[in-house]
CSV table of C-alpha atoms in Angstrom, one decimal:
chain,number,residue,atom,x,y,z
A,1,ILE,CA,61.4,124.1,7.6
A,2,ILE,CA,63.1,126.8,9.6
A,3,ILE,CA,64.1,130.0,7.7
A,4,ALA,CA,67.3,130.7,9.6
A,5,ASP,CA,68.2,133.8,7.8
A,6,THR,CA,67.4,135.6,4.5
A,7,LYS,CA,68.3,138.7,2.7
A,8,PHE,CA,66.1,141.3,1.0
A,9,GLU,CA,67.6,143.6,-1.6
A,10,PHE,CA,66.1,146.9,-2.4
A,11,GLY,CA,66.7,149.4,-5.2
A,12,LEU,CA,65.3,152.7,-6.5
A,13,LEU,CA,63.1,153.0,-9.6
A,14,GLU,CA,61.9,156.5,-10.4
A,15,ASN,CA,62.7,157.6,-6.9
A,16,GLN,CA,60.6,154.8,-5.4
A,17,VAL,CA,62.1,152.1,-3.2
A,18,ILE,CA,61.4,148.7,-4.7
A,19,LEU,CA,62.1,145.1,-3.6
A,20,ILE,CA,64.5,143.5,-6.1
A,21,ASP,CA,66.2,140.2,-6.7
A,22,GLU,CA,65.1,136.8,-5.5
A,23,LEU,CA,63.2,136.3,-2.3
A,24,LEU,CA,63.2,133.4,0.1
A,25,THR,CA,65.1,131.1,-2.3
A,26,PRO,CA,68.1,128.9,-1.4
A,27,ASP,CA,70.3,131.5,-3.0
A,28,SER,CA,69.2,134.2,-0.6
A,29,SER,CA,68.1,132.3,2.4
A,30,ARG,CA,69.3,129.5,4.8
A,31,PHE,CA,66.7,126.8,5.3
A,32,TRP,CA,67.0,124.1,8.0
A,33,ASP,CA,65.0,121.0,8.5
A,34,ALA,CA,63.0,121.7,11.7
A,35,SER,CA,62.9,118.0,12.7
A,36,ASP,CA,66.7,117.8,12.5
A,37,TYR,CA,67.5,121.0,14.3
A,38,GLN,CA,69.8,120.8,17.3
A,39,VAL,CA,70.9,123.8,19.3
A,40,GLY,CA,74.6,124.5,19.4
A,41,ARG,CA,75.8,122.6,16.3
A,42,PRO,CA,76.0,123.4,12.6
A,43,GLN,CA,72.8,122.6,10.8
A,44,PRO,CA,72.4,120.7,7.5
A,45,ALA,CA,71.0,123.3,5.2
A,46,PHE,CA,69.0,123.5,2.0
A,47,ASP,CA,71.1,126.3,0.5
A,48,LYS,CA,74.2,126.9,-1.7
A,49,GLN,CA,76.7,126.5,1.2
A,50,MET,CA,78.1,123.3,-0.2
A,51,VAL,CA,78.9,125.1,-3.4
A,52,ARG,CA,80.6,127.9,-1.4
A,53,ASP,CA,82.5,125.2,0.6
A,54,TRP,CA,83.7,123.4,-2.6
A,55,LEU,CA,84.8,126.7,-4.2
A,56,THR,CA,86.8,127.6,-1.1
A,57,SER,CA,88.4,124.2,-0.9
A,58,SER,CA,89.2,124.2,-4.6
A,59,GLY,CA,91.7,127.0,-4.1
A,60,TRP,CA,89.8,129.4,-6.4
A,61,ASN,CA,91.1,133.0,-5.9
A,62,LYS,CA,87.6,134.4,-6.6
A,63,GLU,CA,88.8,136.0,-9.9
A,64,PRO,CA,87.2,135.1,-13.2
A,65,PRO,CA,86.9,132.6,-14.6
A,66,ALA,CA,85.4,130.4,-11.8
A,67,PRO,CA,86.3,126.8,-11.9
A,68,MET,CA,83.8,124.3,-13.4
A,69,LEU,CA,81.7,122.7,-10.7
A,70,PRO,CA,81.7,118.9,-10.6
A,71,ASP,CA,78.6,117.2,-12.1
A,72,ASP,CA,77.9,115.5,-8.7
A,73,LEU,CA,78.0,118.8,-6.8
A,74,ILE,CA,75.6,120.3,-9.4
A,75,ARG,CA,73.2,117.3,-9.0
A,76,ARG,CA,73.3,117.4,-5.2
A,77,THR,CA,72.7,121.2,-5.1
A,78,ALA,CA,69.7,120.9,-7.5
A,79,GLU,CA,68.3,118.0,-5.4
A,80,ARG,CA,68.5,120.2,-2.3
A,81,TYR,CA,66.8,123.1,-4.1
A,82,ARG,CA,64.0,120.8,-5.4
A,83,GLU,CA,63.5,119.3,-1.9
A,84,VAL,CA,63.1,122.7,-0.1
A,85,TYR,CA,60.7,123.7,-2.9
A,86,ARG,CA,58.7,120.6,-2.4
A,87,ARG,CA,58.6,121.1,1.4
A,88,LEU,CA,57.6,124.7,1.2
A,89,THR,CA,55.0,124.4,-1.6
A,90,GLY,CA,53.9,120.8,-1.5
A,91,MET,CA,54.7,120.6,-5.3
A,92,THR,CA,57.5,119.1,-7.2
A,93,ILE,CA,59.7,120.6,-9.9
A,94,ARG,CA,60.2,118.5,-13.0
A,95,GLN,CA,63.7,117.5,-13.8
A,96,TYR,CA,65.0,118.0,-17.3
């Protein structure tokens, strides 16, 4: 796995800088399969980009309420998240 980019969010708690929010998850990072990586082309990613793409193509104006995501998109997104988890940790997440 290549961690192509990630974000870290910080906050203040009692005048101390603290690290907040999720870290190194598909919601805050872009993961690429190292064996599929090719310079100069878009990379298949284990992140939420396909959800963003669907929302953009749906015509949603980014105002509440957001449209319901199709079941297939939810399933495929969850599969990607489970796969990157498996590759990074060597463990699997149970499906409910």
